Short mmCIF file of C-alpha atoms in Angstrom, two decimals:
data_model
loop_
_atom_site.label_atom_id
_atom_site.label_comp_id
_atom_site.label_asym_id
_atom_site.label_seq_id
_atom_site.Cartn_x
_atom_site.Cartn_y
_atom_site.Cartn_z
CA UNK A 293 4.61 70.01 -54.81
CA UNK A 294 1.03 69.38 -53.66
CA UNK A 295 1.76 65.65 -53.24
CA UNK A 296 4.67 66.57 -50.93
CA UNK A 297 2.29 68.53 -48.73
CA UNK A 298 0.35 65.37 -48.01
CA UNK A 299 3.43 63.43 -46.95
CA UNK A 300 3.65 64.84 -43.44
CA UNK A 301 -0.12 64.45 -42.93
CA UNK A 302 0.09 60.78 -43.95
CA UNK A 303 3.16 60.26 -41.75
CA UNK A 304 1.36 61.65 -38.68
CA UNK A 305 -1.72 59.54 -39.47
CA UNK A 306 0.48 56.43 -39.78
CA UNK A 307 2.10 57.31 -36.43
CA UNK A 308 -1.25 57.21 -34.62
CA UNK A 309 -2.26 53.92 -36.29
CA UNK A 310 1.10 52.54 -35.11
CA UNK A 311 0.29 53.67 -31.54
CA UNK A 312 -2.96 51.68 -31.90
CA UNK A 313 -1.32 48.49 -33.12
CA UNK A 314 1.28 48.45 -30.31
CA UNK A 315 -1.35 49.10 -27.61
CA UNK A 316 -1.91 46.20 -25.19
CA UNK A 317 -5.62 47.08 -25.18
CA UNK A 318 -7.32 48.36 -28.33
CA UNK A 319 -10.89 48.78 -27.04
CA UNK A 320 -12.30 51.77 -25.10
CA UNK A 321 -14.64 49.50 -23.14
CA UNK A 322 -11.63 47.54 -21.78
CA UNK A 323 -9.77 50.63 -20.45
CA UNK A 324 -9.29 49.73 -16.76
CA UNK A 325 -8.76 53.36 -15.76
CA UNK A 326 -12.09 54.33 -17.33
CA UNK A 327 -13.74 51.42 -15.53
CA UNK A 328 -12.18 52.65 -12.26
CA UNK A 329 -13.45 56.21 -12.94
CA UNK A 330 -17.03 54.96 -13.34
CA UNK A 331 -16.76 52.55 -10.39
CA UNK A 332 -15.28 55.06 -7.92
CA UNK A 333 -16.90 58.26 -9.12
CA UNK A 334 -18.76 58.51 -12.40
CA UNK A 335 -21.56 55.99 -12.05
CA UNK A 336 -22.40 54.75 -15.56
CA UNK A 337 -22.51 56.15 -19.10
CA UNK A 338 -25.47 58.52 -19.64
CA UNK A 339 -26.13 58.38 -15.89
CA UNK A 340 -26.77 61.31 -13.52
CA UNK A 341 -23.13 62.26 -12.93
CA UNK A 342 -22.30 61.87 -16.62
CA UNK A 343 -25.21 64.11 -17.51
CA UNK A 344 -23.86 66.85 -15.22
CA UNK A 345 -20.16 66.56 -16.02
CA UNK A 346 -19.64 64.88 -19.41
CA UNK A 347 -22.53 66.20 -21.51
CA UNK A 348 -23.42 69.65 -22.76
CA UNK A 349 -25.88 71.71 -24.78
CA UNK A 350 -25.47 74.09 -27.73
CA UNK A 351 -26.56 77.63 -28.66
CA UNK A 352 -28.34 78.86 -31.79
CA UNK A 353 -26.14 81.81 -32.80
CA UNK A 354 -27.48 82.15 -36.34
CA UNK A 355 -29.12 85.51 -35.59
CA UNK A 356 -25.83 86.92 -34.21
CA UNK A 357 -23.80 86.94 -37.42
CA UNK A 358 -23.06 90.44 -38.66
CA UNK B 78 -25.51 95.94 -34.76
CA UNK B 79 -26.59 92.37 -33.88
CA UNK B 80 -25.67 91.27 -30.41
CA UNK B 81 -22.26 89.69 -30.25
CA UNK B 82 -21.90 86.08 -31.37
CA UNK B 83 -19.61 85.36 -28.42
CA UNK B 84 -20.59 85.69 -24.75
CA UNK B 85 -18.35 87.52 -22.30
CA UNK B 86 -15.11 85.74 -21.59
CA UNK B 87 -15.20 83.67 -24.79
CA UNK B 88 -12.13 84.11 -26.97
CA UNK B 89 -13.12 86.12 -30.05
CA UNK B 90 -10.98 87.23 -32.98
CA UNK B 91 -8.33 84.57 -32.37
CA UNK B 92 -6.92 85.29 -35.83
CA UNK B 93 -6.10 88.67 -37.35
CA UNK B 94 -4.91 89.45 -40.88
CA UNK B 95 -1.95 91.85 -40.90
CA UNK B 96 -3.00 94.39 -43.56
CA UNK B 97 0.64 95.32 -44.26
CA UNK B 98 1.55 91.77 -45.22
CA UNK B 99 -1.71 90.71 -46.90
CA UNK B 100 -1.48 90.72 -50.72
CA UNK B 101 -5.20 90.01 -51.23
CA UNK B 102 -4.33 86.75 -53.02
CA UNK B 103 -7.52 84.97 -51.82
CA UNK B 104 -5.68 81.73 -50.86
CA UNK B 105 -7.20 81.94 -47.36
CA UNK B 106 -10.73 82.29 -48.72
CA UNK B 107 -10.52 78.82 -50.28
CA UNK B 108 -9.79 77.28 -46.84
CA UNK B 109 -12.32 79.16 -44.71
CA UNK B 110 -15.23 76.76 -43.97
CA UNK B 111 -17.84 79.50 -43.17
CA UNK B 112 -16.58 81.82 -45.97
CA UNK B 113 -15.82 84.35 -43.25
CA UNK B 114 -12.96 86.22 -44.92
CA UNK B 115 -13.87 89.51 -46.59
CA UNK B 116 -12.00 91.85 -48.98
CA UNK B 117 -11.66 92.27 -52.75
CA UNK B 118 -8.93 90.40 -54.67
CA UNK B 119 -5.71 92.36 -54.47
CA UNK B 120 -6.89 94.39 -51.44
CA UNK B 121 -6.06 93.55 -47.80
CA UNK B 122 -8.53 91.02 -46.41
CA UNK B 123 -10.36 90.97 -43.07
CA UNK B 124 -11.77 88.14 -40.93
CA UNK B 125 -15.44 88.40 -39.89
CA UNK B 126 -15.18 87.66 -36.16
CA UNK B 127 -18.81 86.49 -35.90
CA UNK B 128 -18.37 83.86 -38.61
CA UNK B 129 -14.83 82.80 -37.65
CA UNK B 130 -14.65 79.26 -36.22
CA UNK B 131 -11.10 79.85 -34.85
CA UNK B 132 -9.93 76.84 -36.85
CA UNK B 133 -6.82 78.60 -38.17
CA UNK B 134 -6.76 76.91 -41.57
CA UNK B 135 -6.42 80.40 -43.10
CA UNK B 136 -3.24 80.98 -41.10
CA UNK B 137 -1.90 77.55 -42.07
CA UNK B 138 -2.43 78.26 -45.77
CA UNK B 139 -1.44 81.91 -46.11
CA UNK B 140 1.53 81.99 -48.51
CA UNK B 141 2.66 85.35 -47.07
CA UNK B 142 2.48 84.51 -43.37
CA UNK B 143 0.11 87.47 -42.97
CA UNK B 144 -2.29 85.85 -40.53
CA UNK B 145 -1.42 85.93 -36.85
CA UNK B 146 -2.82 84.24 -33.77
CA UNK B 147 -3.66 86.87 -31.16
CA UNK B 148 -3.82 84.71 -28.05
CA UNK B 149 -1.08 82.70 -26.31
CA UNK B 150 -0.95 81.46 -22.69
CA UNK B 151 2.72 80.29 -22.63
CA UNK B 152 3.85 82.84 -20.05
CA UNK B 153 0.88 82.18 -17.81
CA UNK B 154 1.67 78.44 -17.87
CA UNK B 155 5.34 79.06 -17.07
CA UNK B 156 4.29 81.16 -14.05
CA UNK B 157 1.95 78.42 -12.82
CA UNK B 158 4.65 75.77 -13.26
CA UNK B 159 6.88 77.83 -10.99
CA UNK B 160 4.18 78.14 -8.31
CA UNK B 161 4.64 75.27 -5.81
CA UNK B 162 1.07 75.65 -4.53
CA UNK B 163 -0.46 74.90 -7.96
CA UNK B 164 -0.81 71.44 -9.47
CA UNK B 165 -0.43 72.03 -13.20
CA UNK B 166 -2.22 69.28 -15.11
CA UNK B 167 -1.15 68.87 -18.76
CA UNK B 168 -3.94 67.37 -20.88
CA UNK B 169 -2.33 65.99 -24.08
CA UNK B 170 -4.29 65.38 -27.26
CA UNK B 171 -3.76 62.27 -29.43
CA UNK B 172 -2.27 64.14 -32.41
CA UNK B 173 0.40 65.94 -30.37
CA UNK B 174 2.44 62.75 -29.88
CA UNK B 175 3.06 62.32 -33.64
CA UNK B 176 4.01 65.92 -34.43
CA UNK B 177 5.78 67.60 -31.50
CA UNK B 178 8.95 65.69 -32.36
CA UNK B 179 9.18 67.77 -35.56
CA UNK B 180 9.92 70.84 -33.43
CA UNK B 181 13.04 69.03 -32.16
CA UNK B 182 14.36 67.85 -35.51
CA UNK B 183 12.54 64.50 -35.60
CA UNK B 184 10.64 63.07 -38.59
CA UNK B 185 6.91 63.82 -38.95
CA UNK B 186 4.89 60.96 -37.48
CA UNK B 187 7.60 59.99 -34.96
CA UNK B 188 5.71 58.50 -32.02
CA UNK B 189 7.16 60.30 -28.98
CA UNK B 190 4.63 59.61 -26.22
CA UNK B 191 7.27 58.55 -23.66
CA UNK B 192 9.60 61.45 -24.43
CA UNK B 193 6.65 63.84 -24.22
CA UNK B 194 5.66 62.51 -20.78
CA UNK B 195 9.32 62.81 -19.69
CA UNK B 196 9.56 66.38 -20.93
CA UNK B 197 6.30 67.32 -19.23
CA UNK B 198 7.41 65.85 -15.91
CA UNK B 199 10.70 67.72 -16.24
CA UNK B 200 8.70 70.93 -16.83
CA UNK B 201 6.60 70.30 -13.73
CA UNK B 202 3.36 69.01 -15.28
CA UNK B 203 1.20 66.13 -14.07
CA UNK B 204 0.31 64.11 -17.18
CA UNK B 205 -3.40 63.72 -17.99
CA UNK B 206 -3.58 62.05 -21.38
CA UNK B 207 -6.61 63.29 -23.32
CA UNK B 208 -6.76 59.73 -24.75
CA UNK B 209 -8.16 58.60 -21.36
CA UNK B 210 -11.08 60.94 -22.08
CA UNK B 211 -11.31 59.75 -25.68
CA UNK B 212 -12.15 56.31 -24.26
CA UNK B 213 -14.61 58.03 -21.91
CA UNK B 214 -16.13 59.81 -24.93
CA UNK B 215 -16.65 56.48 -26.68
CA UNK B 216 -18.49 55.14 -23.63
CA UNK B 217 -20.76 58.21 -23.44
CA UNK B 218 -21.21 58.96 -27.14
CA UNK B 219 -21.46 55.30 -28.16
CA UNK B 220 -24.15 54.70 -25.53
CA UNK B 221 -26.03 57.75 -26.76
CA UNK B 222 -25.90 56.52 -30.38
CA UNK B 223 -27.10 53.04 -29.44
CA UNK B 224 -29.91 54.55 -27.35
CA UNK B 225 -31.07 56.66 -30.29
CA UNK B 226 -30.84 53.74 -32.76
CA UNK B 227 -32.76 51.36 -30.47
CA UNK B 228 -35.47 53.88 -29.58
CA UNK B 229 -35.88 54.75 -33.26
CA UNK B 230 -36.11 51.04 -34.23
CA UNK B 231 -38.78 50.47 -31.56
CA UNK B 232 -40.68 53.61 -32.52
CA UNK B 233 -40.11 55.11 -29.09
CA UNK B 234 -39.47 58.83 -28.52
CA UNK B 235 -35.87 59.78 -27.78
CA UNK B 236 -33.81 62.90 -27.11
CA UNK B 237 -31.88 64.22 -30.08
CA UNK B 238 -32.18 63.09 -33.68
CA UNK B 239 -30.66 60.66 -36.16
CA UNK B 240 -28.23 60.81 -37.86
CA UNK B 241 -26.09 61.62 -34.84
CA UNK B 242 -23.09 63.87 -35.53
CA UNK B 243 -19.87 63.75 -33.48
CA UNK B 244 -19.28 66.82 -31.23
CA UNK B 245 -15.52 66.62 -30.59
CA UNK B 246 -14.54 69.20 -33.25
CA UNK B 247 -15.29 72.68 -31.82
CA UNK B 248 -15.09 74.30 -35.26
CA UNK B 249 -17.80 71.94 -36.55
CA UNK B 250 -19.94 72.62 -33.45
CA UNK B 251 -19.52 76.37 -33.97
CA UNK B 252 -20.48 76.06 -37.65
CA UNK B 253 -23.69 74.22 -36.67
CA UNK B 254 -24.51 76.93 -34.09
CA UNK B 255 -23.79 79.74 -36.55
CA UNK B 256 -25.18 78.38 -39.81
CA UNK B 257 -27.21 75.21 -39.28
CA UNK B 258 -29.04 75.51 -35.93
CA UNK B 259 -31.59 72.95 -37.17
CA UNK B 260 -28.77 70.38 -36.84
CA UNK B 261 -28.25 71.09 -33.11
CA UNK B 262 -30.45 68.11 -32.02
CA UNK B 263 -28.37 65.85 -34.28
CA UNK B 264 -25.13 66.69 -32.44
CA UNK B 265 -24.06 64.21 -29.79
CA UNK B 266 -24.54 65.82 -26.36
CA UNK B 267 -21.22 64.26 -25.25
CA UNK B 268 -18.53 66.83 -24.55
CA UNK B 269 -15.27 66.72 -26.47
CA UNK B 270 -12.41 64.75 -24.88
CA UNK B 271 -10.72 68.07 -24.00
CA UNK B 272 -13.72 69.27 -22.03
CA UNK B 273 -14.28 65.90 -20.36
CA UNK B 274 -10.61 65.92 -19.29
CA UNK B 275 -10.87 69.33 -17.64
CA UNK B 276 -14.08 68.46 -15.83
CA UNK B 277 -12.74 65.10 -14.61
CA UNK B 278 -9.40 66.61 -13.56
CA UNK B 279 -11.17 69.10 -11.26
CA UNK B 280 -13.69 66.68 -9.73
CA UNK B 281 -12.53 63.05 -9.54
CA UNK B 282 -9.01 64.42 -10.11
CA UNK B 283 -9.07 66.23 -6.74
CA UNK B 284 -9.08 62.77 -5.11
CA UNK B 285 -6.41 61.36 -7.44
CA UNK B 286 -4.13 64.38 -7.03
CA UNK B 287 -5.19 64.86 -3.39
CA UNK B 288 -5.51 68.58 -4.13
CA UNK B 289 -8.26 71.16 -3.83
CA UNK B 290 -9.82 72.06 -7.19
CA UNK B 291 -8.88 75.71 -6.76
CA UNK B 292 -5.22 74.66 -6.79
CA UNK B 293 -5.49 72.63 -10.00
CA UNK B 294 -4.56 74.49 -13.19
CA UNK B 295 -5.55 72.59 -16.33
CA UNK B 296 -3.45 73.16 -19.45
CA UNK B 297 -4.83 71.45 -22.53
CA UNK B 298 -2.21 70.76 -25.22
CA UNK B 299 -3.90 70.49 -28.60
CA UNK B 300 -3.03 70.26 -32.31
CA UNK B 301 -5.91 72.74 -32.73
CA UNK B 302 -6.50 76.49 -32.27
CA UNK B 303 -10.31 76.25 -32.06
CA UNK B 304 -9.82 74.36 -28.76
CA UNK B 305 -8.75 77.73 -27.27
CA UNK B 306 -12.18 79.14 -28.10
CA UNK B 307 -13.92 75.95 -26.90
CA UNK B 308 -12.25 75.99 -23.47
CA UNK B 309 -13.35 79.60 -22.93
CA UNK B 310 -17.03 78.95 -23.66
CA UNK B 311 -19.02 80.23 -20.68
CA UNK B 312 -20.88 76.96 -20.04
CA UNK B 313 -17.69 74.95 -19.51
CA UNK B 314 -17.33 75.47 -15.75
CA UNK B 315 -19.20 72.30 -14.71
CA UNK B 316 -16.48 71.20 -12.27
CA UNK B 317 -16.89 74.47 -10.35
CA UNK B 318 -20.70 74.00 -10.25
CA UNK B 319 -20.28 70.38 -9.09
CA UNK B 320 -17.75 71.35 -6.43
CA UNK B 321 -19.98 74.18 -5.18
CA UNK B 322 -22.94 71.78 -4.92
CA UNK B 323 -20.79 69.28 -3.02
CA UNK B 324 -19.26 71.93 -0.76
CA UNK B 325 -15.78 71.32 -2.15
CA UNK B 326 -15.34 74.78 -3.61
CA UNK B 327 -16.46 78.26 -2.73
CA UNK B 328 -15.74 81.59 -4.33
CA UNK B 329 -15.33 82.69 -7.94
CA UNK B 330 -16.04 80.38 -10.86
CA UNK B 331 -13.19 78.69 -12.75
CA UNK B 332 -13.26 76.99 -16.15
CA UNK B 333 -12.87 73.23 -16.53
CA UNK B 334 -9.92 73.90 -18.86
CA UNK B 335 -8.01 76.97 -17.72
CA UNK B 336 -5.83 77.46 -20.83
CA UNK B 337 -4.96 75.74 -24.11
CA UNK B 338 -1.49 75.50 -25.64
CA UNK B 339 -1.01 74.37 -29.21
CA UNK B 340 1.61 71.71 -30.06
CA UNK B 341 3.88 74.52 -31.31
CA UNK B 342 3.41 76.47 -28.06
CA UNK B 343 4.24 73.47 -25.85
CA UNK B 344 7.43 72.96 -27.88
CA UNK B 345 8.24 76.65 -27.40
CA UNK B 346 7.62 76.31 -23.66
CA UNK B 347 9.98 73.32 -23.46
CA UNK B 348 12.68 75.32 -25.25
CA UNK B 349 12.19 78.26 -22.87
CA UNK B 350 12.74 75.81 -20.00
CA UNK B 351 15.81 74.34 -21.76
CA UNK B 352 14.09 70.96 -22.21
CA UNK B 353 15.06 69.13 -25.43
CA UNK B 354 12.33 66.57 -26.05
CA UNK B 355 14.57 64.47 -28.31
CA UNK B 356 17.10 64.03 -25.47
CA UNK B 357 14.70 63.44 -22.57
CA UNK B 358 14.39 59.91 -21.13
CA UNK B 359 10.96 58.45 -21.91
CA UNK B 360 8.66 58.29 -18.90
CA UNK B 361 5.40 56.61 -17.91
CA UNK B 362 2.25 58.43 -16.86
CA UNK B 363 1.92 59.45 -13.21
CA UNK B 364 -1.71 58.41 -12.62
CA UNK B 365 -4.56 56.38 -14.11
CA UNK B 366 -5.25 59.39 -16.33
CA UNK B 367 -2.44 58.25 -18.63
CA UNK B 368 -4.06 54.89 -19.40
CA UNK B 369 -5.61 54.74 -22.83
CA UNK B 370 -6.60 52.24 -25.53
CA UNK B 371 -5.49 51.95 -29.15
CA UNK B 372 -9.01 53.04 -30.10
CA UNK B 373 -8.54 56.34 -28.24
CA UNK B 374 -5.21 57.31 -29.79
CA UNK B 375 -6.51 57.18 -33.38
CA UNK B 376 -9.02 59.97 -32.56
CA UNK B 377 -6.50 62.35 -34.14
CA UNK B 378 -7.02 60.81 -37.59
CA UNK B 379 -10.01 61.38 -39.83
CA UNK B 380 -12.09 58.20 -39.34
CA UNK B 381 -10.46 57.44 -35.98
CA UNK B 382 -13.44 58.36 -33.80
CA UNK B 383 -15.68 56.28 -36.06
CA UNK B 384 -13.40 53.24 -35.89
CA UNK B 385 -13.12 53.52 -32.10
CA UNK B 386 -16.91 53.82 -31.78
CA UNK B 387 -17.56 50.80 -34.03
CA UNK B 388 -15.22 48.61 -31.95
CA UNK B 389 -17.26 49.32 -28.81
CA UNK B 390 -20.70 49.45 -30.48
CA UNK B 391 -20.09 46.01 -32.00
CA UNK B 392 -19.37 44.54 -28.56
CA UNK B 393 -22.37 46.24 -26.91
CA UNK B 394 -24.81 45.20 -29.66
CA UNK B 395 -23.61 41.66 -30.42
CA UNK B 396 -21.80 40.84 -27.16
CA UNK B 397 -18.80 39.71 -29.26
CA UNK B 398 -15.59 41.62 -30.01
CA UNK B 399 -15.06 42.98 -33.52
CA UNK B 400 -12.81 40.46 -35.25
CA UNK B 401 -10.65 42.65 -37.50
CA UNK B 402 -9.88 45.94 -35.80
CA UNK B 403 -8.39 47.87 -38.73
CA UNK B 404 -11.66 49.09 -40.22
CA UNK B 405 -10.30 50.31 -43.55
CA UNK B 406 -13.51 51.75 -45.10
CA UNK B 407 -13.21 54.72 -42.70
CA UNK B 408 -9.45 55.18 -43.15
CA UNK B 409 -7.68 57.39 -45.71
CA UNK B 410 -7.95 60.92 -47.09
CA UNK B 411 -11.10 60.58 -49.21
CA UNK B 412 -13.29 63.69 -48.59
CA UNK B 413 -16.34 61.70 -47.50
CA UNK B 414 -15.91 58.05 -46.51
CA UNK B 415 -18.91 55.85 -45.84
CA UNK B 416 -19.56 52.31 -44.70
CA UNK B 417 -22.40 50.12 -43.57
CA UNK B 418 -22.01 47.57 -40.79
CA UNK B 419 -24.48 44.70 -40.60
CA UNK B 420 -24.62 42.81 -37.31
CA UNK B 421 -27.00 40.80 -35.11
CA UNK B 422 -28.42 43.11 -32.42
CA UNK B 423 -29.00 41.09 -29.25
CA UNK B 424 -31.25 43.76 -27.75
CA UNK B 425 -33.55 44.07 -30.74
CA UNK B 426 -33.07 40.35 -31.40
CA UNK B 427 -32.70 41.05 -35.10
CA UNK B 428 -30.08 41.89 -37.68
CA UNK B 429 -29.48 45.63 -38.16
CA UNK B 430 -27.34 47.70 -40.53
CA UNK B 431 -25.58 50.80 -39.25
CA UNK B 432 -24.82 53.34 -42.01
CA UNK B 433 -21.94 55.62 -41.12
CA UNK B 434 -20.06 58.45 -42.81
CA UNK B 435 -16.79 60.27 -42.09
CA UNK B 436 -16.18 63.83 -43.32
CA UNK B 437 -12.99 65.90 -43.09
CA UNK B 438 -11.73 69.09 -44.81
CA UNK B 439 -15.06 70.70 -43.93
CA UNK B 440 -14.58 73.68 -46.27
CA UNK B 441 -14.64 71.33 -49.24
CA UNK B 442 -16.84 68.41 -48.18
CA UNK B 443 -19.46 69.27 -45.57
CA UNK B 444 -22.19 70.94 -47.67
CA UNK B 445 -23.74 67.86 -49.39
CA UNK B 446 -23.82 65.92 -46.11
CA UNK B 447 -25.49 68.81 -44.24
CA UNK B 448 -28.02 69.39 -47.01
CA UNK B 449 -29.04 65.72 -47.03
CA UNK B 450 -29.61 65.74 -43.27
CA UNK B 451 -31.56 69.03 -43.39
CA UNK B 452 -33.71 67.60 -46.18
CA UNK B 453 -34.36 64.47 -44.13
CA UNK B 454 -33.01 62.22 -46.86
CA UNK B 455 -29.79 61.10 -45.15
CA UNK B 456 -29.39 57.33 -44.84
CA UNK B 457 -26.76 57.59 -42.14
CA UNK B 458 -27.09 56.81 -38.44
CA UNK B 459 -23.73 58.26 -37.32
CA UNK B 460 -21.50 60.87 -39.00
CA UNK B 461 -18.01 61.87 -37.85
CA UNK B 462 -16.99 65.42 -38.79
CA UNK B 463 -13.51 66.93 -38.51
CA UNK B 464 -12.83 70.42 -39.86
CA UNK B 465 -9.19 70.02 -40.82
CA UNK B 466 -7.93 68.11 -43.88
CA UNK B 467 -6.63 64.76 -42.58
CA UNK B 468 -8.21 65.33 -39.16
CA UNK B 469 -6.67 66.80 -35.98
CA UNK B 470 -3.17 65.63 -37.04
CA UNK B 471 -3.32 68.60 -39.41
CA UNK B 472 -4.80 71.17 -37.07
CA UNK B 473 -3.59 74.76 -37.12
CA UNK B 474 -1.79 74.24 -33.82
CA UNK B 475 0.57 71.64 -35.29
CA UNK B 476 4.10 72.49 -36.42
CA UNK B 477 3.92 74.36 -39.74
CA UNK B 478 5.82 72.55 -42.45
CA UNK B 479 8.32 74.24 -44.73
CA UNK B 480 7.01 72.59 -47.87
CA UNK B 481 3.64 74.19 -47.36
CA UNK B 482 0.73 73.41 -45.26
CA UNK B 483 -2.45 71.46 -45.51
CA UNK B 484 -3.31 71.64 -49.17
CA UNK B 485 -4.71 68.27 -50.05
CA UNK B 486 -4.31 67.13 -53.68
CA UNK B 487 -5.58 70.47 -54.91
CA UNK B 488 -4.26 72.28 -57.98
#
């Protein structure tokens, strides 16, 4: 029964790898829309705009665990 | 009483155990990564809301269906879809497109991207594919990794620490904040694709949609329940801050991602609107926000973010494309997968070896990796972490299967 549980996980995983193989472009750095975003608005990776909009910081919550 | 773990407005207590249904069988305890479920065997159990990561793996694995999700935004989304003044932007995660078909009688793994776009257009959504932001994440997070590796190799100071952990899984981020704060500098500072999508939709998106940010309502559709908590985190209103600074918005703050629907909830919404995804004509995206690469779409699999990152890192470091794209050492359901990639680094003008690891099913596999990093003995440069067994394809927001849930080859 446990093996059956994995079947649908493997099927979904295979589905995403299929979506990769049929893609005309398989590299993030060749995504034209992402290039357009940076050119028209976002500047460049790790730049000023990216720092404000695409990066974040985290919070030490270890003392707030009852 | 310690101050609350969650700040105001953040979703807390997303899951509740129904004491009438709970048999105290302890199945949920085995799946809870922070061991946040309390109660003696045989007695009704309770979830510690401070420790809870909102990951929902307890709900997915409860044999008695005793664990309920307390928060759903379906009605709010339906109202917004009916409001002509509001542009409702549907942000769709990678893993949704291989599971939502199951809610309409299709086989698990059926790739229904076109039908999903068609159904969303029929419902009144603009389609913003989260895969666009997955590519964006690779550009930001990959650059950050390379910066850390180069600075470390040249003995220069740099922000953050190595090994660098991925930050796209909100349950993993919450576990670090709750239990391993010393690992915070190791986390990539890049937002998750969901949060990048919301922020982009309400800044650059105002130009693309030719709409004021106040009239954009972002609905993130995720295979995951922890994304509901992530979207409500108080710091995720960067678009509002940006728009205020640039005089494009005034008035009360709004979140980058207004609400999150799980895959199950989007299917329910379609049914309420009499939309049968299996009968809808496939459609294309309606803006550049539906363009994505094959590297982005595999983010939903354990090892997918790593493989996508290696494809771009290889090009940036060697100036040549990775020859074989299917990087099998990071594929599969092994608890911890590792690999080392040796390549000639044009910037350092020397050969380097990148050691990487991929962890999923956090409850079972994360401890040794975390302990190594805390002890300073980890050999890795980059570690991908996903809470759910199999990765996001098996998140608690995905359709629940009759033959049981996410137990992975366990007795």
